[in-house]
PDB file of C-alpha atoms and ligand atoms in Angstrom:
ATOM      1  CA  UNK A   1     103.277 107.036 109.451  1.00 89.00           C
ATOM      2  CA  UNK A   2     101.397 104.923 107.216  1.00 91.00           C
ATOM      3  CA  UNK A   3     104.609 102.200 107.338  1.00 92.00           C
ATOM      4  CA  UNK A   4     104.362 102.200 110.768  1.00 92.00           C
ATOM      5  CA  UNK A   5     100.426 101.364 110.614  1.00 91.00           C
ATOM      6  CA  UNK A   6     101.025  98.367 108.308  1.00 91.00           C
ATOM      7  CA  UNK A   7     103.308  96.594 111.003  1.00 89.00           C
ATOM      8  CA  UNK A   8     100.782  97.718 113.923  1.00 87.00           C
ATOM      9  CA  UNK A   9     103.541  99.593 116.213  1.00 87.00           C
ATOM     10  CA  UNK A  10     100.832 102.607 114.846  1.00 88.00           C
ATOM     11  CA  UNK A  11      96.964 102.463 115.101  1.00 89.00           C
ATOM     12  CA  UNK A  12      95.459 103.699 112.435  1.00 87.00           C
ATOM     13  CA  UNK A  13      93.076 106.157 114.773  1.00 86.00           C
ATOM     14  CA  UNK A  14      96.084 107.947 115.544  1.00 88.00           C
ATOM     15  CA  UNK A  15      96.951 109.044 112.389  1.00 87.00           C
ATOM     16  CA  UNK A  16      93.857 109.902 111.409  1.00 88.00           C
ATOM     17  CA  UNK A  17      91.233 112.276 111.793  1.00 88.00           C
ATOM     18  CA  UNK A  18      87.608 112.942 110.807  1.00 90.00           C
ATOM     19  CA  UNK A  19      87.276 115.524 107.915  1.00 92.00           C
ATOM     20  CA  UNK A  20      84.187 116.084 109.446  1.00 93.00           C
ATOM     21  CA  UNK A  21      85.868 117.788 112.947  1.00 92.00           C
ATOM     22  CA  UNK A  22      88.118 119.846 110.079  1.00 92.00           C
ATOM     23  CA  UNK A  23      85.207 120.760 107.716  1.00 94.00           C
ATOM     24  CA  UNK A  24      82.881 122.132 110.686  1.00 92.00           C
ATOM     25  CA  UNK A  25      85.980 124.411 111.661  1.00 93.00           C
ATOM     26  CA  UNK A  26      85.798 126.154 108.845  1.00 92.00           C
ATOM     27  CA  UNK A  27      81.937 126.016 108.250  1.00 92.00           C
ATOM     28  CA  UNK A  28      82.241 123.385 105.517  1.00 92.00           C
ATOM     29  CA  UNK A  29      80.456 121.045 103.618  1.00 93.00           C
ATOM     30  CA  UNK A  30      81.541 118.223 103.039  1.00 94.00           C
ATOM     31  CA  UNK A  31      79.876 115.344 100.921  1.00 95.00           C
ATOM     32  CA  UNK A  32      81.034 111.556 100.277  1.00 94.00           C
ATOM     33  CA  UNK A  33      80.766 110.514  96.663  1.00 96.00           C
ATOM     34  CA  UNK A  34      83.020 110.786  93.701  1.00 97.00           C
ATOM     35  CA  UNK A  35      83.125 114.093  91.101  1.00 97.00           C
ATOM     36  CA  UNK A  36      82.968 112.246  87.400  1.00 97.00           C
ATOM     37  CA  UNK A  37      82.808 115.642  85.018  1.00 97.00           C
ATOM     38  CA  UNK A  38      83.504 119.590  85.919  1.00 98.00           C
ATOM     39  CA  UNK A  39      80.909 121.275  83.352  1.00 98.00           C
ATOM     40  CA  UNK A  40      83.165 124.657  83.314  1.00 97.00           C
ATOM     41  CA  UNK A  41      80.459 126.310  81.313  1.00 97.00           C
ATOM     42  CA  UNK A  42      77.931 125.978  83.939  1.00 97.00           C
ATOM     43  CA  UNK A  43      80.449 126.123  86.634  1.00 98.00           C
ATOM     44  CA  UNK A  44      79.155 122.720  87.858  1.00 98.00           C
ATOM     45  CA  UNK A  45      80.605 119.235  88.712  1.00 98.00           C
ATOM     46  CA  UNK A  46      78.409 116.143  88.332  1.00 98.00           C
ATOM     47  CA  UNK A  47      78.752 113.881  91.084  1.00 98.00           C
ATOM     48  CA  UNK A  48      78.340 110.338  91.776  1.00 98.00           C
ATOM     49  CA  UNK A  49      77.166 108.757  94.954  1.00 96.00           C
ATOM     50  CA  UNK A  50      79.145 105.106  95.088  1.00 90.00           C
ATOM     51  CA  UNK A  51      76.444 103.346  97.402  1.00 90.00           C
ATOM     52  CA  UNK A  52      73.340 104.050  95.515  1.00 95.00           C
ATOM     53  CA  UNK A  53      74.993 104.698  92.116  1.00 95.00           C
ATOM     54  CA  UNK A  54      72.874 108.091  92.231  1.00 97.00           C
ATOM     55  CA  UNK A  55      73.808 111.609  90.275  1.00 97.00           C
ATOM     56  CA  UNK A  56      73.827 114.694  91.645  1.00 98.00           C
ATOM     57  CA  UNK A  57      75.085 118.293  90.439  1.00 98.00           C
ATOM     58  CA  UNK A  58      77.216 120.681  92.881  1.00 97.00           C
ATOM     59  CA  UNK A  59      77.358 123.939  91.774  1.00 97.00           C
ATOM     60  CA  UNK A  60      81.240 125.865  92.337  1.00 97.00           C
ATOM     61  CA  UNK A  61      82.700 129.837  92.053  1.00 97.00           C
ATOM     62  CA  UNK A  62      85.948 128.536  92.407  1.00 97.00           C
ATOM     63  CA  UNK A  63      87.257 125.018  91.629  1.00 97.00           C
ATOM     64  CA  UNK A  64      90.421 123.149  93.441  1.00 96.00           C
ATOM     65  CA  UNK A  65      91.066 119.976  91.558  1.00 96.00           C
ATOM     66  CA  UNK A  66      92.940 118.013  93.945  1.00 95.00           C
ATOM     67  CA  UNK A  67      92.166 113.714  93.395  1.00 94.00           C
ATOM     68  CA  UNK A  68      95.995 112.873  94.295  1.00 93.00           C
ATOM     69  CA  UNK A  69      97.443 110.508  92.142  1.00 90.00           C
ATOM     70  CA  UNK A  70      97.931 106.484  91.646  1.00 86.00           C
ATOM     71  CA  UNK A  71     100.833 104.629  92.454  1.00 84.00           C
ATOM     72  CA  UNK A  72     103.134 103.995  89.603  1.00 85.00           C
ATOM     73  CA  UNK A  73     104.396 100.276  88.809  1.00 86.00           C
ATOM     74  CA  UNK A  74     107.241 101.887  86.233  1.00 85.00           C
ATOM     75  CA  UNK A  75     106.037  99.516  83.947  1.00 89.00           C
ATOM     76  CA  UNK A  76     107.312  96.307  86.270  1.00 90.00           C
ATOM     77  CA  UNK A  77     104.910  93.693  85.108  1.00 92.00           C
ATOM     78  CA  UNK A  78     102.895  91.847  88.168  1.00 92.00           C
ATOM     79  CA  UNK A  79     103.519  94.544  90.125  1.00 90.00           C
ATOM     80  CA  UNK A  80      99.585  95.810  90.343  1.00 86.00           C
ATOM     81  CA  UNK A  81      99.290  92.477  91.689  1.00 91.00           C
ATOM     82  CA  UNK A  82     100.927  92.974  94.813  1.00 93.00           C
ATOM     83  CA  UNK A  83     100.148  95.269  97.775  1.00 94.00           C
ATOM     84  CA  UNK A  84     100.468  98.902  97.563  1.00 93.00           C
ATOM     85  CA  UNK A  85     100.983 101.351 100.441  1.00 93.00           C
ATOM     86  CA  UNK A  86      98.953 104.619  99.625  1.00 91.00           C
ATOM     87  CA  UNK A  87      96.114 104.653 102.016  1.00 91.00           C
ATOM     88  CA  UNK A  88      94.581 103.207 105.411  1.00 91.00           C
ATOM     89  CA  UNK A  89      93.289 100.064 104.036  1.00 93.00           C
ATOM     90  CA  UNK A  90      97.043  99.371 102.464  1.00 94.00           C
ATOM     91  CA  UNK A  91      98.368  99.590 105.556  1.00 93.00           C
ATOM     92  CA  UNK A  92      95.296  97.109 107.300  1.00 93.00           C
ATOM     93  CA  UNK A  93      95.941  94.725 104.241  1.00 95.00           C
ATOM     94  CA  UNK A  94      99.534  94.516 104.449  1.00 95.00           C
ATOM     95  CA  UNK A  95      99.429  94.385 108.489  1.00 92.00           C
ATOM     96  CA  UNK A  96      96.936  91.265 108.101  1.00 94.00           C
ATOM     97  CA  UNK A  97      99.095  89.728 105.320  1.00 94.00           C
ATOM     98  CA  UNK A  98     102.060  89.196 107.546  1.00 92.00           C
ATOM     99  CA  UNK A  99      99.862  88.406 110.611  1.00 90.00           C
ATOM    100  CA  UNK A 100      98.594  85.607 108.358  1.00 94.00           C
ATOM    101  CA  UNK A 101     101.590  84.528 107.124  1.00 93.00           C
ATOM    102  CA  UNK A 102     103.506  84.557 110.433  1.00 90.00           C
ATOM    103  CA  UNK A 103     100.814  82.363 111.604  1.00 91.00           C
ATOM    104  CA  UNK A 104     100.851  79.803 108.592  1.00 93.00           C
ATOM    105  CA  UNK A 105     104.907  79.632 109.301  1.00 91.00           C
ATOM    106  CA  UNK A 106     104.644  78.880 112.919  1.00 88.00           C
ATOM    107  CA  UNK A 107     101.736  75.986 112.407  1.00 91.00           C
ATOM    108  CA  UNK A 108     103.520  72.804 112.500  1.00 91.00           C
ATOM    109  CA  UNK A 109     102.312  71.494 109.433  1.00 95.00           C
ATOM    110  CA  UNK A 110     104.065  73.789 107.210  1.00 94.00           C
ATOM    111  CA  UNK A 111     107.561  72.446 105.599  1.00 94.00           C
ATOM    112  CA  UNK A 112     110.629  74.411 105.822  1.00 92.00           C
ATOM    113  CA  UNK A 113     110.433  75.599 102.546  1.00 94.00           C
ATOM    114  CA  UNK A 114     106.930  76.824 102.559  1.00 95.00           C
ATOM    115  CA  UNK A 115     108.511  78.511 105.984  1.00 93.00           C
ATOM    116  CA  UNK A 116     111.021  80.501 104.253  1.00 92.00           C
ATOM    117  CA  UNK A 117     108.879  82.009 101.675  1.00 94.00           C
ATOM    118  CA  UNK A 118     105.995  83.030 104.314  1.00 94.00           C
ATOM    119  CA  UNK A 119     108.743  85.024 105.771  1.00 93.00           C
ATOM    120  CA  UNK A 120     110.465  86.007 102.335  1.00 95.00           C
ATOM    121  CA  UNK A 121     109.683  89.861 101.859  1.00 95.00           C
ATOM    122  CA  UNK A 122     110.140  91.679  98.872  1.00 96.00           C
ATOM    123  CA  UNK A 123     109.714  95.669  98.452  1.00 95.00           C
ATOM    124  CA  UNK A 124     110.106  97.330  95.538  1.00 93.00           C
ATOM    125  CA  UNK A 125     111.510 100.828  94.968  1.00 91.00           C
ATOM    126  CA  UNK A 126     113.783 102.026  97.641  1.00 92.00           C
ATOM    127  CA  UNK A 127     112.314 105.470  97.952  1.00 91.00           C
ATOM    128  CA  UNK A 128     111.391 107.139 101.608  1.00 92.00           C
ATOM    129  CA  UNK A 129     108.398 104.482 101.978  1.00 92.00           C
ATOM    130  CA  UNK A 130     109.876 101.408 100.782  1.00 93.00           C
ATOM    131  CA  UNK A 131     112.921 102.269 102.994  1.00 94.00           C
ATOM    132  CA  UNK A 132     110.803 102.999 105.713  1.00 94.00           C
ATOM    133  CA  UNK A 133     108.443  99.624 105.231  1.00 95.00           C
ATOM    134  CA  UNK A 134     111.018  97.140 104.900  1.00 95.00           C
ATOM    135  CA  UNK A 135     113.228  98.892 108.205  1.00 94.00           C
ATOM    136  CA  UNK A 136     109.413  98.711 110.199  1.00 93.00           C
ATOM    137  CA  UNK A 137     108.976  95.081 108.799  1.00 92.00           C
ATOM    138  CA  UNK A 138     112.643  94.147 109.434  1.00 91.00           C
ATOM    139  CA  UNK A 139     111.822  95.776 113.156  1.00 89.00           C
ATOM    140  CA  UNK A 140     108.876  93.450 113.769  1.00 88.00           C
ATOM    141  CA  UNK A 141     110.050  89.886 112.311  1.00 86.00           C
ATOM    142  CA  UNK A 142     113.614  90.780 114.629  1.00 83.00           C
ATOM    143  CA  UNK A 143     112.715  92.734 117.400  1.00 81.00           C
ATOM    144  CA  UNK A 144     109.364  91.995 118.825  1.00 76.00           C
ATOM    145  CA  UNK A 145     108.114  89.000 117.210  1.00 78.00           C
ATOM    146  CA  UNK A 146     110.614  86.473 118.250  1.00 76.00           C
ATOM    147  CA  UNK A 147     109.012  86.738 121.842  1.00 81.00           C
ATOM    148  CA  UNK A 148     105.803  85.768 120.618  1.00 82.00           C
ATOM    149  CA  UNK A 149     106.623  83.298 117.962  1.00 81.00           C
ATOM    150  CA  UNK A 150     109.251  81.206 119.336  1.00 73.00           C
ATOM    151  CA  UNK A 151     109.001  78.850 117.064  1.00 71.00           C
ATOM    152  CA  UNK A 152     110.631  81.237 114.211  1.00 72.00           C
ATOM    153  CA  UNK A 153     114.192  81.301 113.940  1.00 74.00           C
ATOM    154  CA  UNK A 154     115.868  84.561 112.674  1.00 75.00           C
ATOM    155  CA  UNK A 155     117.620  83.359 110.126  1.00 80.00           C
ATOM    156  CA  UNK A 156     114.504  82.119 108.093  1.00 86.00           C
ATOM    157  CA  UNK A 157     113.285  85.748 107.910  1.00 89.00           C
ATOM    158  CA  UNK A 158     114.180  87.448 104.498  1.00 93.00           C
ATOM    159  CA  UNK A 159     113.642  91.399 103.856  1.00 94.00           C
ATOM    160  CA  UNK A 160     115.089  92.784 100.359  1.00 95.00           C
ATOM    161  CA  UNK A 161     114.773  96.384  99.044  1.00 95.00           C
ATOM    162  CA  UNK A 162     114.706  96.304  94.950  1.00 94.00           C
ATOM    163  CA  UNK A 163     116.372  99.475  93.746  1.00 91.00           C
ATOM    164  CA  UNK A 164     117.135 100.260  89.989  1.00 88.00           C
ATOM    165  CA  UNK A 165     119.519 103.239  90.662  1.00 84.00           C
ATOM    166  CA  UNK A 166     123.123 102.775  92.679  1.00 84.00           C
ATOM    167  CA  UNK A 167     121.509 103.426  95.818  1.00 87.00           C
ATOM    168  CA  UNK A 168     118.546 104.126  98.146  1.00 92.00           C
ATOM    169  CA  UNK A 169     116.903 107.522  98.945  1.00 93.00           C
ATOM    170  CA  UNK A 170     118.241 108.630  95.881  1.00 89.00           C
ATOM    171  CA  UNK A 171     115.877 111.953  96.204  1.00 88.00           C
ATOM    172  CA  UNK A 172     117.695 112.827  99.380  1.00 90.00           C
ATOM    173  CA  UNK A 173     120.994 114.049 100.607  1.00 89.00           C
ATOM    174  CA  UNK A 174     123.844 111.725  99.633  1.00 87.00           C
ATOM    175  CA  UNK A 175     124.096 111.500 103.443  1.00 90.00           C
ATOM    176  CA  UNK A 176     120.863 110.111 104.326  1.00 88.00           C
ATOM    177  CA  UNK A 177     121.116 107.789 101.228  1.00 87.00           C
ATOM    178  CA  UNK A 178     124.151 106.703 102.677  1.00 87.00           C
TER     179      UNK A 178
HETATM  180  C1  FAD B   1     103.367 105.758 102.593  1.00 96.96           C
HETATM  181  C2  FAD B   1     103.442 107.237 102.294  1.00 96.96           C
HETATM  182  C3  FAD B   1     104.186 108.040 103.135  1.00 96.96           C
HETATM  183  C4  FAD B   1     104.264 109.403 102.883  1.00 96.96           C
HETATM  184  N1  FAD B   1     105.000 110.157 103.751  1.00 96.96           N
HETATM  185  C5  FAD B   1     105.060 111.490 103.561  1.00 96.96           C
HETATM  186  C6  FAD B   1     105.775 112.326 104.488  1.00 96.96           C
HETATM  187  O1  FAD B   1     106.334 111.854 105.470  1.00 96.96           O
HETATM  188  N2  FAD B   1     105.799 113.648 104.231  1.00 96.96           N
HETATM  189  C7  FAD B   1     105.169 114.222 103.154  1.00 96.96           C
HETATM  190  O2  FAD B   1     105.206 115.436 102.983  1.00 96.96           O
HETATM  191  N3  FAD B   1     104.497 113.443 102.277  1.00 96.96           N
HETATM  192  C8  FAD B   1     104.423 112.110 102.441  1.00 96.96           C
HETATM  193  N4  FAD B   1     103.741 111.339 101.545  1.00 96.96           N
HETATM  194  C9  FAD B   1     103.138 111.963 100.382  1.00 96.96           C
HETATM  195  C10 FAD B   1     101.821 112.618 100.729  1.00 96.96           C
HETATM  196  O3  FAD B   1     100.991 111.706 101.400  1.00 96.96           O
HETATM  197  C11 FAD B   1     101.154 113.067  99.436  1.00 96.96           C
HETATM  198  O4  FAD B   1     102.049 113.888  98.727  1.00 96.96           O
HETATM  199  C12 FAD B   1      99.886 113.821  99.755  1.00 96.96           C
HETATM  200  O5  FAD B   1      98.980 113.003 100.445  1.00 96.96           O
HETATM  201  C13 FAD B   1      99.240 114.274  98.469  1.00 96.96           C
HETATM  202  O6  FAD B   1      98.086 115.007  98.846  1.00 96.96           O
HETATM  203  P1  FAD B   1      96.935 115.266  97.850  1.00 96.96           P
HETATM  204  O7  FAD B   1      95.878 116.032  98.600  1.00 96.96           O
HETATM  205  O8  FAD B   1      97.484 115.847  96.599  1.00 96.96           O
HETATM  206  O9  FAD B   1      96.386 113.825  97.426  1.00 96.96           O
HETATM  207  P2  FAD B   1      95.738 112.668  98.330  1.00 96.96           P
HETATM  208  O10 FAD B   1      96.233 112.728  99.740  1.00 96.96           O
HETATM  209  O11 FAD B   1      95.967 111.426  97.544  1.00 96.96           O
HETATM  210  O12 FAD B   1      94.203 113.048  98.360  1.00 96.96           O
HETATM  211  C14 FAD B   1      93.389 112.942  97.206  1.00 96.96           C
HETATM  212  C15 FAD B   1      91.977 112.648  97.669  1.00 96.96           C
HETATM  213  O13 FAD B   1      91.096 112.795  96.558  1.00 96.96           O
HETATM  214  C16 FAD B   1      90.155 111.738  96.578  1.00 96.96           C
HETATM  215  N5  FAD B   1      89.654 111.560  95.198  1.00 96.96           N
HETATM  216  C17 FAD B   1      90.300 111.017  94.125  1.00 96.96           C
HETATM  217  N6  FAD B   1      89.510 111.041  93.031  1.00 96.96           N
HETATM  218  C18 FAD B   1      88.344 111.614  93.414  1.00 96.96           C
HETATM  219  C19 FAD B   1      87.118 111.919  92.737  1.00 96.96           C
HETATM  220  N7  FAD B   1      86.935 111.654  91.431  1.00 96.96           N
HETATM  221  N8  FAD B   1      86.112 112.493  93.446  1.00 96.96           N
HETATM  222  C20 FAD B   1      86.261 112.785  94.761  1.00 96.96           C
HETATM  223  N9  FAD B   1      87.403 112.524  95.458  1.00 96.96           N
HETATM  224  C21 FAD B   1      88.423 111.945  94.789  1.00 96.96           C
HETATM  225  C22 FAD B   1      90.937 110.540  97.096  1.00 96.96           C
HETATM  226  O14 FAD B   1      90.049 109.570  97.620  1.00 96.96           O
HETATM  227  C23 FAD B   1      91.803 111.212  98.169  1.00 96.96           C
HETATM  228  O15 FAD B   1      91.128 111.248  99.405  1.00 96.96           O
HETATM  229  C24 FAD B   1     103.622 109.975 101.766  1.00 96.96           C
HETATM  230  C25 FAD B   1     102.873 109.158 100.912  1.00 96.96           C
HETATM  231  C26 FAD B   1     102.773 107.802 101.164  1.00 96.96           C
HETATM  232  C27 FAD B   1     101.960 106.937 100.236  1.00 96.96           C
END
């Protein structure tokens, strides 16, 4: 759903919901700071609060490591430069990004060239949510914003999927790829 958030046909509130409302379910605890070391001897992890930059130790019987992971670039250089969609804020980043830039290309001191790359997209990897991010982009710039932003023609919009294999949704069924 998170592609969906980034072009706004989602709110984020309705993909999310409070650990809090989860945690008390179960008669949880649930604390907001970051785990830095597990001390496995002591069966403790040391924790960090981000705000006030304070330590504190929470003891454990049994331990579920479980940080996720951080989106690869493959070794494309530039690539950490640009924005990634793995969390909530991605998605609010991205959604203001093309907000912004559909506003710059509409204002009628911008040239036609400066135009074309406003509304020049570029996603790379053409895995379930690049496929899915450039179709909800492609969506948006074609579909619904051409009623509120006259003044953009259609054929100034670019969308383009970069794929290093033969095709898309190569972890799928050859029929979805297809
Ligand atoms: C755009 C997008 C679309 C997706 N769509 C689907 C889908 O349709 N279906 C599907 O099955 N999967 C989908 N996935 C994949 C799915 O979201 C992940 O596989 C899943 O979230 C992984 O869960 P996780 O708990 O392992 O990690 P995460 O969800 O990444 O959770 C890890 C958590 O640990 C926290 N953390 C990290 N380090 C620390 C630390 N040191 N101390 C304390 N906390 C820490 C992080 O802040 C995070 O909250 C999608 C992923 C993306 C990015």
């Amino acid at each position: 759903m998170l592609p969906s958030a980034a072009v706004g046909t989602l709110e984020l509130k309705s993909l999310m919901e409070s650990i809090r409302h989860i945690v008390r379910r179960v008669n949880g605890h649930y604390l907001q700071a970051s785990a830095e070391k597990v001390l496995f001897s002591e069966k403790l992890i040391k924790v960090r609060c981000k705000n006030t930059n304070k330590e504190f130790y929470v003891p454990y019987d049994k331990l579920v490591i479980a940080v996720g992971s951080t989106s690869n670039t493959h070794g494309v250089k530039g690539l950490q430069f640009s924005n990634q969609l793995k969390t909530a804020e991605d998605a609010i980043e991205i959604r203001r990004k093309i907000v912004h830039n559909i506003e710059q290309a509409c204002l009628p001191t911008t040239t036609d060239e400066e135009r074309k790359k406003l509304l020049s997209f570029v996603v790379c990897g053409a895995g379930p949510t690049g496929v899915e991010v450039a179709a909800e982009i492609f969506d948006l710039l074609n579909e619904d914003l051409p009623r509120h932003f006259p003044r953009i023609l259609r054929q100034e919009i670019s969308i383009h999927i970069i794929q290093s294999r033969s095709h898309i949704l190569n972890t799928y069924d050859k029929t979805i790829s297809e």
